[in-house]
Tab-separated table of C-alpha atoms in Angstrom:
chain	number	residue	atom	x	y	z
A	1	MET	CA	0.000	0.000	0.000
A	2	ARG	CA	1.501	3.212	-1.060
A	3	ARG	CA	1.387	6.117	1.452
A	4	PRO	CA	2.058	9.734	0.671
A	5	PRO	CA	5.518	10.844	1.830
A	6	TYR	CA	5.474	12.510	5.282
A	7	HIS	CA	8.529	14.648	5.051
A	8	SER	CA	7.618	16.287	1.808
A	9	GLU	CA	7.146	20.041	1.634
A	10	ARG	CA	3.917	19.786	-0.230
A	11	ARG	CA	1.203	18.760	2.200
A	12	GLY	CA	-2.490	18.669	1.606
A	13	PRO	CA	-5.131	20.645	3.484
A	14	LEU	CA	-4.931	20.259	7.253
A	15	GLU	CA	-7.248	17.617	8.597
A	16	VAL	CA	-8.020	18.540	12.166
A	17	LYS	CA	-10.341	16.551	14.378
A	18	MET	CA	-12.817	18.980	15.945
A	19	THR	CA	-13.860	16.778	18.864
A	20	PRO	CA	-10.982	17.543	21.228
A	21	MET	CA	-11.228	21.203	20.404
A	22	ILE	CA	-14.877	21.210	21.422
A	23	ASP	CA	-13.935	19.428	24.650
A	24	VAL	CA	-11.457	22.156	25.438
A	25	ILE	CA	-13.996	24.860	24.722
A	26	PHE	CA	-16.488	23.235	27.075
A	27	LEU	CA	-13.871	22.939	29.767
A	28	LEU	CA	-12.928	26.592	29.482
A	29	LEU	CA	-16.562	27.621	29.480
A	30	ILE	CA	-17.245	25.666	32.653
A	31	PHE	CA	-14.149	27.109	34.278
A	32	PHE	CA	-15.192	30.694	33.607
A	33	ILE	CA	-18.758	30.046	34.726
A	34	CYS	CA	-17.557	28.615	38.030
A	35	THR	CA	-15.113	31.355	38.745
A	36	ALA	CA	-17.160	34.360	37.697
A	37	SER	CA	-17.720	36.670	40.615
A	38	PHE	CA	-19.620	39.884	40.476
A	39	GLN	CA	-17.926	41.509	43.430
A	40	MET	CA	-16.165	44.785	43.090
A	41	PRO	CA	-12.411	44.431	43.107
A	42	GLU	CA	-11.067	45.014	46.579
A	43	GLU	CA	-8.410	47.472	47.525
A	44	ILE	CA	-6.604	47.945	50.775
A	45	LEU	CA	-5.806	50.820	53.084
A	46	PRO	CA	-2.575	50.121	54.882
A	47	THR	CA	-1.944	51.378	58.369
A	48	ARG	CA	1.241	51.909	60.262
A	49	PHE	CA	1.043	50.691	63.774
A	50	LEU	CA	3.324	51.970	66.454
A	51	LEU	CA	4.345	49.149	68.709
A	52	PRO	CA	4.772	49.647	72.436
A	53	GLY	CA	8.224	50.931	73.146
A	54	THR	CA	8.378	53.088	70.054
A	55	VAL	CA	5.716	55.654	70.906
A	56	ALA	CA	6.943	59.239	70.990
A	57	SER	CA	6.247	61.266	74.103
A	58	GLU	CA	2.941	63.063	74.275
A	59	THR	CA	3.084	66.816	73.904
A	60	PRO	CA	0.200	69.020	75.049
A	61	ILE	CA	-1.864	70.453	72.228
A	62	ASP	CA	-2.829	74.099	72.089
A	63	PRO	CA	-5.793	74.202	69.717
A	64	GLU	CA	-5.511	77.914	68.966
A	65	VAL	CA	-1.948	77.870	67.806
A	66	LEU	CA	-1.406	76.967	64.159
A	67	ASP	CA	1.922	75.376	64.875
A	68	LEU	CA	0.562	71.911	65.632
A	69	ASP	CA	2.562	68.977	66.812
A	70	GLU	CA	-0.213	66.543	66.301
A	71	ILE	CA	-3.874	66.589	65.478
A	72	VAL	CA	-6.489	64.649	67.380
A	73	VAL	CA	-9.547	63.861	65.315
A	74	LYS	CA	-12.405	62.544	67.376
A	75	VAL	CA	-15.193	60.781	65.557
A	76	LEU	CA	-18.373	60.743	67.617
A	77	TRP	CA	-21.742	59.216	67.019
A	78	ARG	CA	-24.658	61.443	67.985
A	79	ASP	CA	-28.317	61.059	66.993
A	80	GLY	CA	-27.545	58.276	64.591
A	81	GLY	CA	-25.012	60.328	62.651
A	82	PRO	CA	-21.303	61.038	62.821
A	83	GLN	CA	-19.835	64.214	64.253
A	84	TRP	CA	-16.247	65.211	64.255
A	85	GLN	CA	-14.057	67.085	66.699
A	86	ILE	CA	-10.610	68.265	65.748
A	87	ASN	CA	-8.565	69.406	68.709
A	88	ASP	CA	-11.773	69.977	70.654
A	89	ARG	CA	-13.517	72.040	68.004
A	90	ASP	CA	-16.752	70.616	66.652
A	91	TYR	CA	-17.462	70.122	62.981
A	92	THR	CA	-20.640	68.773	61.486
A	93	SER	CA	-19.655	67.874	57.964
A	94	LEU	CA	-16.902	65.857	56.426
A	95	ALA	CA	-16.159	68.694	54.018
A	96	GLU	CA	-15.257	70.978	56.920
A	97	VAL	CA	-13.037	68.273	58.376
A	98	ARG	CA	-11.375	67.958	55.004
A	99	ALA	CA	-10.756	71.701	54.848
A	100	VAL	CA	-9.123	71.714	58.285
A	101	LEU	CA	-6.967	68.713	57.433
A	102	GLU	CA	-5.920	70.256	54.144
A	103	ALA	CA	-4.926	73.441	55.945
A	104	ALA	CA	-2.949	71.442	58.466
A	105	ALA	CA	-1.309	69.422	55.706
A	106	ARG	CA	-0.184	72.625	53.987
A	107	ILE	CA	1.593	73.672	57.149
A	108	LYS	CA	3.172	70.369	57.935
A	109	ILE	CA	2.758	67.406	55.657
A	110	ASP	CA	4.022	64.809	58.076
A	111	LEU	CA	1.774	65.895	60.884
A	112	PRO	CA	0.783	62.959	63.071
A	113	VAL	CA	-2.948	62.442	63.227
A	114	ILE	CA	-4.551	60.571	66.082
A	115	LEU	CA	-7.979	59.118	65.418
A	116	ASP	CA	-10.062	58.732	68.523
A	117	VAL	CA	-13.184	56.910	67.469
A	118	ASP	CA	-16.303	56.405	69.542
A	119	PRO	CA	-17.122	52.688	69.972
A	120	SER	CA	-20.489	52.929	68.258
A	121	VAL	CA	-19.269	54.599	65.084
A	122	PRO	CA	-19.685	52.290	62.072
A	123	MET	CA	-16.581	51.301	60.138
A	124	GLU	CA	-17.881	53.240	57.153
A	125	ASN	CA	-17.305	56.550	58.941
A	126	VAL	CA	-14.013	55.453	60.412
A	127	ILE	CA	-12.731	54.542	56.967
A	128	ASP	CA	-14.113	57.842	55.606
A	129	VAL	CA	-11.955	59.835	57.997
A	130	TYR	CA	-8.921	57.624	57.541
A	131	ASP	CA	-9.303	57.800	53.769
A	132	LEU	CA	-9.651	61.574	54.020
A	133	CYS	CA	-6.363	61.840	55.885
A	134	ARG	CA	-4.651	59.750	53.231
A	135	LYS	CA	-6.193	61.757	50.388
A	136	VAL	CA	-5.019	65.003	51.953
A	137	GLY	CA	-1.538	63.582	52.244
A	138	LEU	CA	-1.277	62.933	55.956
A	139	GLU	CA	0.254	59.499	56.139
A	140	ARG	CA	1.008	59.303	59.822
A	141	VAL	CA	-2.344	58.280	61.180
A	142	GLN	CA	-2.622	56.423	64.444
A	143	PHE	CA	-5.673	54.914	66.048
A	144	ALA	CA	-6.179	55.688	69.725
A	145	ALA	CA	-6.964	52.621	71.791
A	146	SER	CA	-9.037	52.959	74.898
A	147	VAL	CA	-7.720	49.774	76.435
A	148	ALA	CA	-5.132	49.716	79.180
A	149	ALA	CA	-1.956	48.576	77.443
B	1	MET	CA	-2.339	-7.024	4.876
B	2	ARG	CA	0.840	-6.048	6.520
B	3	VAL	CA	0.400	-2.877	8.592
B	4	PRO	CA	3.572	-0.855	8.580
B	5	SER	CA	4.901	-0.207	12.055
B	6	ASN	CA	4.431	3.369	13.288
B	7	LEU	CA	7.775	3.457	14.976
B	8	SER	CA	9.661	3.034	11.784
B	9	ARG	CA	8.107	6.212	10.485
B	10	GLY	CA	9.231	8.250	13.468
B	11	GLY	CA	5.700	8.843	14.859
B	12	LEU	CA	4.144	7.992	18.202
B	13	GLY	CA	2.171	4.809	18.633
B	14	PHE	CA	-0.646	6.316	20.637
B	15	ASN	CA	-3.065	9.199	20.462
B	16	MET	CA	-2.044	12.415	22.171
B	17	THR	CA	-5.566	13.765	22.293
B	18	PRO	CA	-6.777	12.189	25.547
B	19	MET	CA	-3.517	13.188	27.208
B	20	ILE	CA	-4.091	16.800	26.313
B	21	ASP	CA	-7.633	16.547	27.652
B	22	VAL	CA	-6.330	15.215	30.954
B	23	VAL	CA	-3.784	18.014	31.209
B	24	PHE	CA	-6.464	20.608	30.614
B	25	LEU	CA	-8.701	18.959	33.192
B	26	LEU	CA	-5.946	19.080	35.774
B	27	ILE	CA	-5.154	22.694	35.006
B	28	ILE	CA	-8.767	23.701	35.306
B	29	PHE	CA	-9.253	21.699	38.467
B	30	PHE	CA	-6.368	23.426	40.215
B	31	LEU	CA	-7.474	26.833	38.980
B	32	VAL	CA	-11.024	26.371	40.219
B	33	SER	CA	-10.009	24.913	43.553
B	34	SER	CA	-7.617	27.759	44.291
B	35	HIS	CA	-10.326	30.232	43.361
B	36	MET	CA	-12.803	28.503	45.656
B	37	ALA	CA	-10.271	28.421	48.469
B	38	LYS	CA	-9.729	32.145	48.105
B	39	GLN	CA	-13.485	32.743	48.149
B	40	GLU	CA	-13.815	30.808	51.368
B	41	VAL	CA	-11.275	33.044	53.044
B	42	GLU	CA	-12.778	36.272	51.712
B	43	LEU	CA	-16.485	36.308	52.397
B	44	GLU	CA	-18.866	38.553	50.553
B	45	LEU	CA	-19.248	41.661	52.640
B	46	ASP	CA	-20.377	45.191	52.067
B	47	LEU	CA	-16.985	46.790	52.474
B	48	PRO	CA	-16.591	50.518	53.187
B	49	GLU	CA	-15.702	52.831	50.332
B	50	ALA	CA	-12.450	54.670	50.100
B	51	GLY	CA	-10.798	56.755	47.429
B	52	SER	CA	-7.206	56.241	48.421
B	53	GLY	CA	-7.213	52.467	48.271
B	54	GLN	CA	-4.247	50.588	46.908
B	55	ARG	CA	-4.136	47.350	45.066
B	56	PRO	CA	-3.336	44.517	47.423
B	57	ASP	CA	-0.130	42.623	46.770
B	58	GLU	CA	-0.690	38.989	46.089
B	59	ASP	CA	1.551	37.629	48.813
B	60	ASP	CA	-1.028	35.284	50.258
B	61	ILE	CA	1.279	33.275	52.399
B	62	ARG	CA	1.950	35.744	55.144
B	63	ARG	CA	-1.557	36.953	55.665
B	64	VAL	CA	-4.407	36.309	58.040
B	65	VAL	CA	-7.735	37.577	56.765
B	66	VAL	CA	-10.175	38.523	59.511
B	67	ASN	CA	-13.729	38.922	58.274
B	68	VAL	CA	-16.000	40.973	60.520
B	69	LEU	CA	-19.639	40.370	59.740
B	70	PRO	CA	-22.494	42.693	60.655
B	71	GLU	CA	-24.209	40.034	62.768
B	72	GLN	CA	-25.824	40.962	66.002
B	73	ASP	CA	-24.739	37.758	67.677
B	74	ALA	CA	-21.306	38.279	69.166
B	75	ALA	CA	-20.254	34.698	68.548
B	76	ALA	CA	-20.899	34.832	64.817
B	77	ARG	CA	-19.159	38.096	64.151
B	78	ILE	CA	-15.546	37.311	63.440
B	79	VAL	CA	-14.768	34.688	60.822
B	80	VAL	CA	-11.231	33.591	60.017
B	81	GLY	CA	-10.590	30.887	57.434
B	82	GLY	CA	-14.224	29.876	57.220
B	83	ARG	CA	-14.473	29.449	60.975
B	84	GLN	CA	-16.256	31.621	63.516
B	85	ILE	CA	-13.944	32.830	66.204
B	86	VAL	CA	-14.098	34.934	69.376
B	87	THR	CA	-11.702	37.672	70.327
B	88	GLU	CA	-9.648	35.673	72.816
B	89	GLU	CA	-9.150	32.847	70.367
B	90	LEU	CA	-8.280	35.401	67.722
B	91	ALA	CA	-5.549	36.771	69.962
B	92	GLN	CA	-4.067	33.299	70.271
B	93	LEU	CA	-4.320	32.680	66.561
B	94	ILE	CA	-2.674	35.955	65.624
B	95	GLY	CA	0.047	35.395	68.187
B	96	PHE	CA	0.701	31.922	66.872
B	97	GLU	CA	0.774	33.007	63.247
B	98	SER	CA	2.928	35.991	64.046
B	99	ARG	CA	5.513	33.819	65.731
B	100	ARG	CA	5.361	31.351	62.902
B	101	LYS	CA	5.910	34.003	60.272
B	102	ALA	CA	8.652	35.621	62.335
B	103	GLY	CA	7.122	39.047	62.414
B	104	HIS	CA	6.205	39.385	58.757
B	105	LEU	CA	2.541	38.668	59.247
B	106	GLU	CA	-0.056	40.852	57.622
B	107	VAL	CA	-3.508	40.967	59.162
B	108	ARG	CA	-6.194	42.081	56.782
B	109	ILE	CA	-9.372	43.316	58.421
B	110	ARG	CA	-12.385	42.970	56.167
B	111	ALA	CA	-15.177	44.647	58.060
B	112	ASP	CA	-18.667	45.300	56.794
B	113	ARG	CA	-19.353	48.999	56.649
B	114	THR	CA	-22.073	48.859	59.311
B	115	VAL	CA	-19.911	47.123	61.887
B	116	PRO	CA	-19.385	49.424	64.907
B	117	TYR	CA	-15.863	50.348	65.834
B	118	ARG	CA	-16.109	48.555	69.161
B	119	VAL	CA	-15.953	45.199	67.344
B	120	VAL	CA	-12.873	46.062	65.297
B	121	GLU	CA	-10.931	47.911	67.975
B	122	PRO	CA	-10.072	44.773	70.002
B	123	ILE	CA	-8.750	43.160	66.820
B	124	MET	CA	-6.408	46.084	66.229
B	125	VAL	CA	-5.315	46.128	69.855
B	126	THR	CA	-4.611	42.400	69.653
B	127	CYS	CA	-2.497	42.895	66.553
B	128	ALA	CA	-0.495	45.635	68.220
B	129	ARG	CA	0.000	43.476	71.312
B	130	GLU	CA	1.183	40.491	69.323
B	131	GLY	CA	3.699	42.586	67.443
B	132	VAL	CA	1.902	42.673	64.126
B	133	TRP	CA	2.575	46.052	62.559
B	134	LYS	CA	1.181	45.363	59.129
B	135	VAL	CA	-2.560	45.741	59.466
B	136	THR	CA	-4.625	46.638	56.417
B	137	PHE	CA	-8.283	47.415	55.902
B	138	SER	CA	-10.101	46.078	52.877
B	139	VAL	CA	-12.167	48.644	51.041
B	140	VAL	CA	-13.790	49.089	47.676
B	141	GLY	CA	-12.995	52.022	45.443
B	142	ASP	CA	-15.481	54.860	45.150
């Protein structure tokens, strides 16, 4: 029985079996169906914790003086809504808080910010303030803990 | 009829097609199982929004993901690795993992946006106590 030569340059049209190809397509389809998730992609907000033994000494804060050594932002929860206090001055909107933080950032960009959050404040508002500090450029944000160390 | 031997022509004696199918099956199995494992660790939560979020780095090995659910029941609130956990046990777990990873542990706190701060604060205090300095919050972009 004569067979066509296999190492010749002239080959006929390609004869491909479709069955395995269809198998692969089905497999890929099933893979993508199983792994499809309609969640929004997650991002992270990093924090920088100060460990005990590395905390700088506390300096008293004079709220009137512009030359600040650190800012204390208190987030309170009153009447089902958040309220903010920066160095003991009350603010009722996040935009005002942002303005104060931007002003402080213009003076000193590496100003330490201490976030003192009321226990009943939802994480949404906590992250709002923390995100605001990061947006304004203040990277040194610490969370005040009300637990005896 | 004498069938010429395949080997003398320089070709293989068996079909490659089922082999390729098996390889694809294995690839897809491992892909799907790793995806499912990741989904078990990261529950679906309504995360808070933030504009200054960064992309997380994919170093999965040195991370403990703490999911904080908005349940009212205190026992069902904190879920780590598909398991419900209480704060004291969490302290032990973080301490253990931190010692195991020799101080390079990252603790990722995935808290629902309605969770009050009093649930998350003990987690952060625990991390600070156990010497974990790399704590991140999971957020979605706004």
